[in-house]
Coordinates of C-alpha atoms in Angstrom, one line a residue:
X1 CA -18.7 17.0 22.6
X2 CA -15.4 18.0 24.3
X3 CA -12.5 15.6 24.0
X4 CA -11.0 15.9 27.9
X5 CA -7.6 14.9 27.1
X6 CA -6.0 15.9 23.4
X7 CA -3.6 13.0 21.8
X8 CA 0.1 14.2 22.2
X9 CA 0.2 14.5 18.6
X10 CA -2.7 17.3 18.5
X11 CA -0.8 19.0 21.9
X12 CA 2.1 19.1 19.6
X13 CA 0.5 21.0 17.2
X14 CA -1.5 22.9 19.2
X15 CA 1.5 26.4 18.9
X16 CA 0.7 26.6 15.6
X17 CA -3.4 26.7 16.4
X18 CA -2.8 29.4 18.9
X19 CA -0.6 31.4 16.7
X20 CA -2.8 31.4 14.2
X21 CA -5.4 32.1 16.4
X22 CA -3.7 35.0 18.0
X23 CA -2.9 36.9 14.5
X24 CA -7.0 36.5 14.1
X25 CA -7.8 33.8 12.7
X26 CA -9.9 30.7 12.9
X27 CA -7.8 27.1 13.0
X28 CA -9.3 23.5 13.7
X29 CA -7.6 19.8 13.3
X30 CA -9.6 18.6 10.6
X31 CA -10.0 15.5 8.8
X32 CA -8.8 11.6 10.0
X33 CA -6.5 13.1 12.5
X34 CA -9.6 13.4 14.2
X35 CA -11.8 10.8 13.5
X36 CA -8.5 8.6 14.4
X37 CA -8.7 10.5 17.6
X38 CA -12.3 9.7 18.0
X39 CA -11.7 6.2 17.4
X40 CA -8.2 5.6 19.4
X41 CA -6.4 4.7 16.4
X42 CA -2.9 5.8 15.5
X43 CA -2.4 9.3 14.6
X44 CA -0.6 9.7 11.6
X45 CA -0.9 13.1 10.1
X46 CA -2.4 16.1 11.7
X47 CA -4.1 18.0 9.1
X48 CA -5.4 22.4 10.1
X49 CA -7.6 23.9 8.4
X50 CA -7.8 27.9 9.1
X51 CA -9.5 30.9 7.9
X52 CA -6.2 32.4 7.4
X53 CA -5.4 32.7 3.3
X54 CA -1.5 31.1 2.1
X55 CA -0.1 34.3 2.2
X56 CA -1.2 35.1 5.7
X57 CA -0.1 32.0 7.1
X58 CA 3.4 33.0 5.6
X59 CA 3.1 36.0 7.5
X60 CA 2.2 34.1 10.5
X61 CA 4.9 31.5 10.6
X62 CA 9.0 32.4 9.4
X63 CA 9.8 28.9 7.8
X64 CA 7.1 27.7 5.5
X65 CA 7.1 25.6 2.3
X66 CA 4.4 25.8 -0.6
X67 CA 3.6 22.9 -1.4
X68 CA 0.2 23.2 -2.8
X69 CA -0.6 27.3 -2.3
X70 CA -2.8 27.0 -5.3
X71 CA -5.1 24.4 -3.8
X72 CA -4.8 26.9 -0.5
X73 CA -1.9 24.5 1.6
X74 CA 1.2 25.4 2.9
X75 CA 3.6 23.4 5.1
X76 CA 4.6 25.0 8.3
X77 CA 7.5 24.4 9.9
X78 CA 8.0 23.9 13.5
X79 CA 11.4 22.7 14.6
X80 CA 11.4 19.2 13.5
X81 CA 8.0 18.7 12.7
X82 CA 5.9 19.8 9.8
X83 CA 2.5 20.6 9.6
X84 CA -0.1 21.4 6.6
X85 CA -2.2 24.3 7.0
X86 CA -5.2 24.9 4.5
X87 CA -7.3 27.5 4.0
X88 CA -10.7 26.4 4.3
X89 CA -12.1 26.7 0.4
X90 CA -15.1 25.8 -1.7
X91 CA -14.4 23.9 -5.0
X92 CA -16.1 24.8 -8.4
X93 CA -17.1 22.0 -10.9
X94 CA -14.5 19.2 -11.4
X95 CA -12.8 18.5 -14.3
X96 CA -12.2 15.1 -15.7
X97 CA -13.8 13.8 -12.3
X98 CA -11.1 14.3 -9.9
X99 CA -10.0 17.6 -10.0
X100 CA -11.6 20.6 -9.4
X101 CA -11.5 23.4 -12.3
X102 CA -11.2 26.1 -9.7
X103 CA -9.9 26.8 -6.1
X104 CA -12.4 29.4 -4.0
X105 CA -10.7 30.2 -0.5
X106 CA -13.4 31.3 2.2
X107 CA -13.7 32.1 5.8
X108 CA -16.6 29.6 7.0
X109 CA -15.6 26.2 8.3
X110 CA -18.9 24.8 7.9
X111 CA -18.6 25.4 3.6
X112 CA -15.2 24.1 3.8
X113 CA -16.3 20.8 5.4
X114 CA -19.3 20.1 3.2
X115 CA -17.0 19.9 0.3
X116 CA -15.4 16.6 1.8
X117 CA -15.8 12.9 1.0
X118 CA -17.8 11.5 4.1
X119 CA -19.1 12.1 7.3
X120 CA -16.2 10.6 9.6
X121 CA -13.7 12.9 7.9
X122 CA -15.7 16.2 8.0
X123 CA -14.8 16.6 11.7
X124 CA -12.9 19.4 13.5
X125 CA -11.6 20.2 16.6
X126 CA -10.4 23.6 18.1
X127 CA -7.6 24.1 20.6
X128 CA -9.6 23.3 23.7
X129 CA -10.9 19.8 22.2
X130 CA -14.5 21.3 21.5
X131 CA -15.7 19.1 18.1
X132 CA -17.4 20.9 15.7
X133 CA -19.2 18.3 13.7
X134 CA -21.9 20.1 11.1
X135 CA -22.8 16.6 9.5
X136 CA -23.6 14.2 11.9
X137 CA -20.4 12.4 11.6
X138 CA -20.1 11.4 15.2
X139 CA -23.0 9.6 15.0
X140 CA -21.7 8.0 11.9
X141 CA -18.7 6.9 14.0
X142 CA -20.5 5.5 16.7
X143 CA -23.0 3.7 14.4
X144 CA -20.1 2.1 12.2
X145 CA -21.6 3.4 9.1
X146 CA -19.7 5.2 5.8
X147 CA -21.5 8.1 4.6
X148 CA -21.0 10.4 1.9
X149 CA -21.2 13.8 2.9
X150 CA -24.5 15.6 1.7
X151 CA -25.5 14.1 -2.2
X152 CA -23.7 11.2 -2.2
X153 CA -24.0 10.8 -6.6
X154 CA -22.8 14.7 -6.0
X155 CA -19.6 13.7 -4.0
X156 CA -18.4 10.8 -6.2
X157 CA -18.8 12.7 -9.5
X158 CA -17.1 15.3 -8.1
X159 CA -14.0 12.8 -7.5
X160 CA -14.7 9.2 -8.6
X161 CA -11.7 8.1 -6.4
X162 CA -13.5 8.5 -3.7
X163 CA -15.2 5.0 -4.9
X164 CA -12.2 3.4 -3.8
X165 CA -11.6 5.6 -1.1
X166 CA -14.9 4.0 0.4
X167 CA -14.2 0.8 -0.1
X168 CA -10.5 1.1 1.9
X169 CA -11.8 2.9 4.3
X170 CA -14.2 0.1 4.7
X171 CA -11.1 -2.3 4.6
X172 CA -9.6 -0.2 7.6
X173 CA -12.5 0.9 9.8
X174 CA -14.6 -2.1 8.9
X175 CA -17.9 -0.1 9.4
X176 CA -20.9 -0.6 6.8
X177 CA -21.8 1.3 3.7
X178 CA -24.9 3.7 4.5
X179 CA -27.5 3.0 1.4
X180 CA -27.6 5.6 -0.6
X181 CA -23.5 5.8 -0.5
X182 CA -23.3 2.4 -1.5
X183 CA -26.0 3.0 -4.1
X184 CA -24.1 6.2 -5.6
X185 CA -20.6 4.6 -5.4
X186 CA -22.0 1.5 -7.4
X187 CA -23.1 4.0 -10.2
X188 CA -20.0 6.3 -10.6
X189 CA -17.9 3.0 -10.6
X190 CA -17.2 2.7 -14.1
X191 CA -15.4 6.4 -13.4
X192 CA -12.6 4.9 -12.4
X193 CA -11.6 4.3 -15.7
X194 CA -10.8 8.0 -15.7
X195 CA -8.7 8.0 -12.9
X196 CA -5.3 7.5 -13.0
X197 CA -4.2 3.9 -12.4
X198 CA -1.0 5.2 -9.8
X199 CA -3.8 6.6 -7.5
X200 CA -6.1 3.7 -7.9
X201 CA -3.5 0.9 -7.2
X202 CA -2.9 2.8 -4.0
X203 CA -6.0 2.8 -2.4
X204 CA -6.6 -0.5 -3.6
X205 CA -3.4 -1.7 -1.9
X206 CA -4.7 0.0 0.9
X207 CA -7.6 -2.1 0.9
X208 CA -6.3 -5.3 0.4
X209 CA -4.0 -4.0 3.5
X210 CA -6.8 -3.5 5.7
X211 CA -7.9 -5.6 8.6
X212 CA -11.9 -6.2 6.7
X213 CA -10.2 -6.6 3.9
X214 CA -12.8 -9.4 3.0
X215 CA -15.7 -7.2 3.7
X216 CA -14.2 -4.5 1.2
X217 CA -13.8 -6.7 -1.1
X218 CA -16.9 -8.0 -0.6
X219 CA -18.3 -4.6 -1.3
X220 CA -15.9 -4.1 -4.2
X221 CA -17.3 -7.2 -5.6
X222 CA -21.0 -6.7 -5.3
X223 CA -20.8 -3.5 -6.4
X224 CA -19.2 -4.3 -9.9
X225 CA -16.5 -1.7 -9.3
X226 CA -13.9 -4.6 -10.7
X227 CA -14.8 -4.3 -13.9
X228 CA -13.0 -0.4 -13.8
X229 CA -9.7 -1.6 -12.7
X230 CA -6.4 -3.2 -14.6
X231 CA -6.9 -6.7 -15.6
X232 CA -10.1 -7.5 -13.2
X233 CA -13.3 -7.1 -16.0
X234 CA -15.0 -10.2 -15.9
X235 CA -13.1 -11.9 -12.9
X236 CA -15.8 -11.5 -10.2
X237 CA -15.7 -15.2 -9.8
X238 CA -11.7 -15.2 -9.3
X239 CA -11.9 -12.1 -6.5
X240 CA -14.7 -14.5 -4.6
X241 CA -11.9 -17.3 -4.9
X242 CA -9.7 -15.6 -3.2
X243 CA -12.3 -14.6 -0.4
X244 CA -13.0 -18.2 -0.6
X245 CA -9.4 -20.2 -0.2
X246 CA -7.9 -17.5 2.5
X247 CA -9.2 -18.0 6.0
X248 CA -11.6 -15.8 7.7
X249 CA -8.7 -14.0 10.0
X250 CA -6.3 -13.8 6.9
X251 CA -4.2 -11.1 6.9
X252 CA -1.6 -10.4 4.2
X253 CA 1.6 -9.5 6.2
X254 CA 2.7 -7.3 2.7
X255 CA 1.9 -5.5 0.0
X256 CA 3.6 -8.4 -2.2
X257 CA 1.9 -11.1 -0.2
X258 CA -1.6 -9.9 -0.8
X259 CA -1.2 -9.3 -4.9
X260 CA 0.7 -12.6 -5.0
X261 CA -2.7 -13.8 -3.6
X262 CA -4.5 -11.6 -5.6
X263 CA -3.1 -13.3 -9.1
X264 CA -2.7 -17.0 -7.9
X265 CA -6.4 -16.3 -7.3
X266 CA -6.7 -14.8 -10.6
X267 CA -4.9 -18.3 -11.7
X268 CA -2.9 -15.6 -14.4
X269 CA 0.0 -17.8 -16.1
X270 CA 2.4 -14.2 -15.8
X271 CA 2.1 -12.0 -13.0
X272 CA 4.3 -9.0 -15.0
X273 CA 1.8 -8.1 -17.2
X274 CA -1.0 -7.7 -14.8
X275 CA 1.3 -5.3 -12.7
X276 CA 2.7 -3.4 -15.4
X277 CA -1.1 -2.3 -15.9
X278 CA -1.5 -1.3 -12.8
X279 CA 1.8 0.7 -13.1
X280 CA 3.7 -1.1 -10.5
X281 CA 7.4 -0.5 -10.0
X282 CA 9.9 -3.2 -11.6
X283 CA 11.0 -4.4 -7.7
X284 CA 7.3 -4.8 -6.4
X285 CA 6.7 -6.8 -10.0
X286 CA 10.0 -8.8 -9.5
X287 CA 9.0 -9.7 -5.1
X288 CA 5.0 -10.9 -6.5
X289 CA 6.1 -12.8 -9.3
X290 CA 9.1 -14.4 -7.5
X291 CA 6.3 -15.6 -4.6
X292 CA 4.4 -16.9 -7.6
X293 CA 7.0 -19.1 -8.6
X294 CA 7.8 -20.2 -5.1
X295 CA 4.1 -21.1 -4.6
X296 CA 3.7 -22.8 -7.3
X297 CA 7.1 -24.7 -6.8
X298 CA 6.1 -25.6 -3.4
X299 CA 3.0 -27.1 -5.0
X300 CA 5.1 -30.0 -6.2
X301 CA 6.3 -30.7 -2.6
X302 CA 9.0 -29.3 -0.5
X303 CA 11.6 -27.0 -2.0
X304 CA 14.8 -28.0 -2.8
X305 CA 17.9 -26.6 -2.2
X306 CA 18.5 -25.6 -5.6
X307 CA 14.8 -23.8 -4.7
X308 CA 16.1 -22.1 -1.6
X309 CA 19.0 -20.4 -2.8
X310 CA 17.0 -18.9 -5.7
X311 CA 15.0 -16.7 -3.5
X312 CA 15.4 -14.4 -0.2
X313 CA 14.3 -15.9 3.2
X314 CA 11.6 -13.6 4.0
X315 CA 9.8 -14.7 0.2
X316 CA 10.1 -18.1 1.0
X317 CA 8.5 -17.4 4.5
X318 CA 5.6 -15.3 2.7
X319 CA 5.0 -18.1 0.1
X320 CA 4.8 -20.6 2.8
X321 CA 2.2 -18.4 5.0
X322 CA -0.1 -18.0 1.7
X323 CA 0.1 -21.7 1.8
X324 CA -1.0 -21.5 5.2
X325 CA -3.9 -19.1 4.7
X326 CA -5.5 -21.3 2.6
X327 CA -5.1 -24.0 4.7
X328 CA -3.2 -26.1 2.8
X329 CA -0.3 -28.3 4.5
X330 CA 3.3 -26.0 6.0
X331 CA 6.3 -27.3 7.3
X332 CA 8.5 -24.0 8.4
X333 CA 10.7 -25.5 10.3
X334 CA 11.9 -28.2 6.9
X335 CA 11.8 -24.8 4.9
X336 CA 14.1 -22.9 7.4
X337 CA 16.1 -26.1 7.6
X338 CA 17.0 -26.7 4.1
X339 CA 17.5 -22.9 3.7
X340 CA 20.1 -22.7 6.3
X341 CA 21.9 -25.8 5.4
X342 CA 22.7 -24.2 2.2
X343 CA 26.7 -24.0 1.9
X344 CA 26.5 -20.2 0.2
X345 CA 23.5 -18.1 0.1
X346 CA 24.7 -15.7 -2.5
X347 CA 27.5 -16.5 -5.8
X348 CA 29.8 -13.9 -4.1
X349 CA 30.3 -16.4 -1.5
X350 CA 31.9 -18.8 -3.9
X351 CA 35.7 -18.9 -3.3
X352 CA 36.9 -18.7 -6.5
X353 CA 35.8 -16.1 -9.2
X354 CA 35.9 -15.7 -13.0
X355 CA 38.9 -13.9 -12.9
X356 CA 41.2 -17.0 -10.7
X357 CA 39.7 -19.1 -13.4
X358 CA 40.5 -17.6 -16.7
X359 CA 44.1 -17.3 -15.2
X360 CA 44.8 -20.7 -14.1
X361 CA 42.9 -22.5 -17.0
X362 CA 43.1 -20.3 -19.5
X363 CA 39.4 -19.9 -20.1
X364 CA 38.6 -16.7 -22.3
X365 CA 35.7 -14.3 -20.9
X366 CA 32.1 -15.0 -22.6
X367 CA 29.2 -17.1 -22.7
X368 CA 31.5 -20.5 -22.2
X369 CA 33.1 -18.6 -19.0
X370 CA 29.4 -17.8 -17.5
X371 CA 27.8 -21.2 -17.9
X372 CA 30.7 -22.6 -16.3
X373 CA 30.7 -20.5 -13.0
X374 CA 26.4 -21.3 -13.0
X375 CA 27.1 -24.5 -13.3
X376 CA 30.0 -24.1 -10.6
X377 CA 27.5 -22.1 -8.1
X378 CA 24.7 -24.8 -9.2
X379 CA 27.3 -27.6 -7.9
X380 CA 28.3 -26.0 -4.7
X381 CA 24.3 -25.1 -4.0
X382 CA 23.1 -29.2 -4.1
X383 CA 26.6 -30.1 -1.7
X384 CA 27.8 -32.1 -4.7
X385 CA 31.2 -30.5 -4.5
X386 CA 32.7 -28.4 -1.1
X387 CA 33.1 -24.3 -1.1
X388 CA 36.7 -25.4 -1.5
X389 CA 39.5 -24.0 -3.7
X390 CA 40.4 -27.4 -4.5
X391 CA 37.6 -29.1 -4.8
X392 CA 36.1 -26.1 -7.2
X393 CA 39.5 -26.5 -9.3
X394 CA 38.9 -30.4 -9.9
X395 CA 35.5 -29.8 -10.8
X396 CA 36.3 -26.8 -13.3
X397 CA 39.0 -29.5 -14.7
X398 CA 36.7 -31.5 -15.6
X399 CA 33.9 -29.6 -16.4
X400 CA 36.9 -28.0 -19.3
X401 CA 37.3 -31.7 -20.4
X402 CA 34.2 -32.8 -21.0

């Protein structure tokens, strides 16, 4: 098969093929640049693969970068843009099921691409749009199906990530599992456990991001792969719930939307400890659990001011449109209302500040000072008093009195 027109992104690229070329070597696209290609999706990264060794491509090119010459990749440079150039390689037995204990860089093509995960991403194309597919993965493509590459039990021992990776790439592509993959991903599932949670949570938020998220899921599910990540063994019944109360064309607009999903699913009474296992950084922890509480707020009927001014706009919005996917009753525009109405949206915007008051009522700095101003910014927040110098100063006065 010959691609008749090449994606700008591959015509790009294509100098640094034909230089390649020209010093003698062999260079493809490889990988889901092309089955992107194939499938006219978005481009993203344009991977090249070449039977040129690290140091020759530093030969080659004048400005390069190594960032993984052990592993055979170096990053090219080519005026603004970057490209990663890897020598095609075989792999020797992994260790501790995701990496391999040795490196081997060859000159064939066809041994480099046997080494990877499935079919659809053991593609290549040369500079003229010629695809060189050795494992049927075109037909894969055009069938919808996810196959491992060769022994399927083989490629996820090898790197029991790729369990995950299948079931995202599921989530993205929305094509079906081919039996013996699904088979051989179901057994090497409790290997997750030996993979490290960072790279987990990724293609798990990946999958979760997807538009078949459901049918991942579903997969994830049936397969018992749960029971291998943070804080899922057991809750089979909870991941179907959330399948269950979104709607059938649900799709989370975030990251945070979907885990705040995820755990109001999970019906967990704190969401921190759930994402600290899954190694989450203390911002995404804070955005989830804040559209926890706002869900869960909202359950007791429409939010109050005092709600509003709590959290940002766009966590309200997301709160409200989890409401929404599982079809329970919304009212954005009574939401945007009372959020707008509020008189400040942030404490800096109060008039007054510690400082005016310790000088004018000789209040000392500490714990008395601070409940004060939060009863102050509480005041202001429910229109019980104006933003107003004055009106702040007779309500400080007698707040001092009582």
């Amino acid at each position: 098969m010959r691609l008749k027109h090449l994606p700008s992104e591959f015509q790009e690229a294509l100098p640094i093929l034909k230089k390649i070329k020209a010093a003698g070597f062999e260079a493809y696209f490889v990988g889901g640049s092309v089955r992107d290609a194939l499938l006219n999706r978005p481009i993203h990264d344009v991977d090249i693969a070449s039977s040129s060794y690290p140091q020759e491509i530093k030969q080659i090119f004048p400005r390069t970068i190594d960032v993984g010459i052990e592993h055979g990749t170096v990053l090219v440079l080519d005026g603004e843009r970057e490209y990663e150039v890897t020598t095609f390689r075989t792999e020797d037995t992994y260790v501790d099921y995701r990496r391999p204990s040795q490196v081997s860089f060859v000159r064939s093509l066809e041994e480099d691409l046997k080494r990877r995960d499935f079919t659809i991403n053991a593609l290549a194309l040369d500079e003229e749009g010629n695809l060189i597919d050795k494992f049927a993965g075109l037909a894969d493509l055009e069938q919808q199906v996810l196959r491992a590459v060769g022994i399927a039990s083989e490629r996820f021992n090898e790197d029991a990530l790729r369990v995950m990776r299948g079931f995202r790439f599921q989530a993205s592509l929305g094509f079906k599992l081919e039996e013996n993959t699904r088979l051989a991903m179901t057994s090497c599932a409790p290997l997750l456990e030996k993979i490290s949670v960072e790279r987990v949570f990724i293609e798990f938020d990946k999958l979760l991001a997807g538009p078949f998220w459901r049918r991942a899921l579903l997969s994830l599910i049936e397969s018992g792969a749960y029971h291998y990540l943070p804080g899922l063994k057991d809750r089979g019944q909870a991941l179907e719930q959330l399948l269950e109360e979104t709607k059938s064309d649900t799709q989370f607009k975030t990251s945070e939307q979907a885990w705040a999903s995820l755990i109001l699913a999970l019906d967990l009474t704190s969401a921190r400890p759930f994402l600290k296992a899954w190694k989450t950084s203390n911002d995404f922890q804070k955005k989830v659990e804040d559209l926890v509480s706002i869900y869960r707020i909202r359950q007791q009927g429409p939010l109050e001011k005092k709600d509003c001014y709590r959290f940002s706009w766009d966590l309200l919005e997301l709160a409200e449109q989890i409401r929404q996917e599982a079809g329970l009753e919304v009212n954005f525009d009574l939401l945007e209302q009372t959020y707008q109405s509020l008189a400040i949206h942030d404490k800096q915007e109060i008039v007054v500040n510690g400082r005016l008051l310790i000088e004018e009522f000789n209040i000392q700095p500490g714990p008395d000072l601070g409940r004060m101003l939060k009863e102050l910014e509480l005041a202001i927040v429910e229109d019980r008093i104006p933003n107003e110098k004055d009106a702040i100063m007779k309500f400080i006065k007698e707040l001092d009195h009582e």
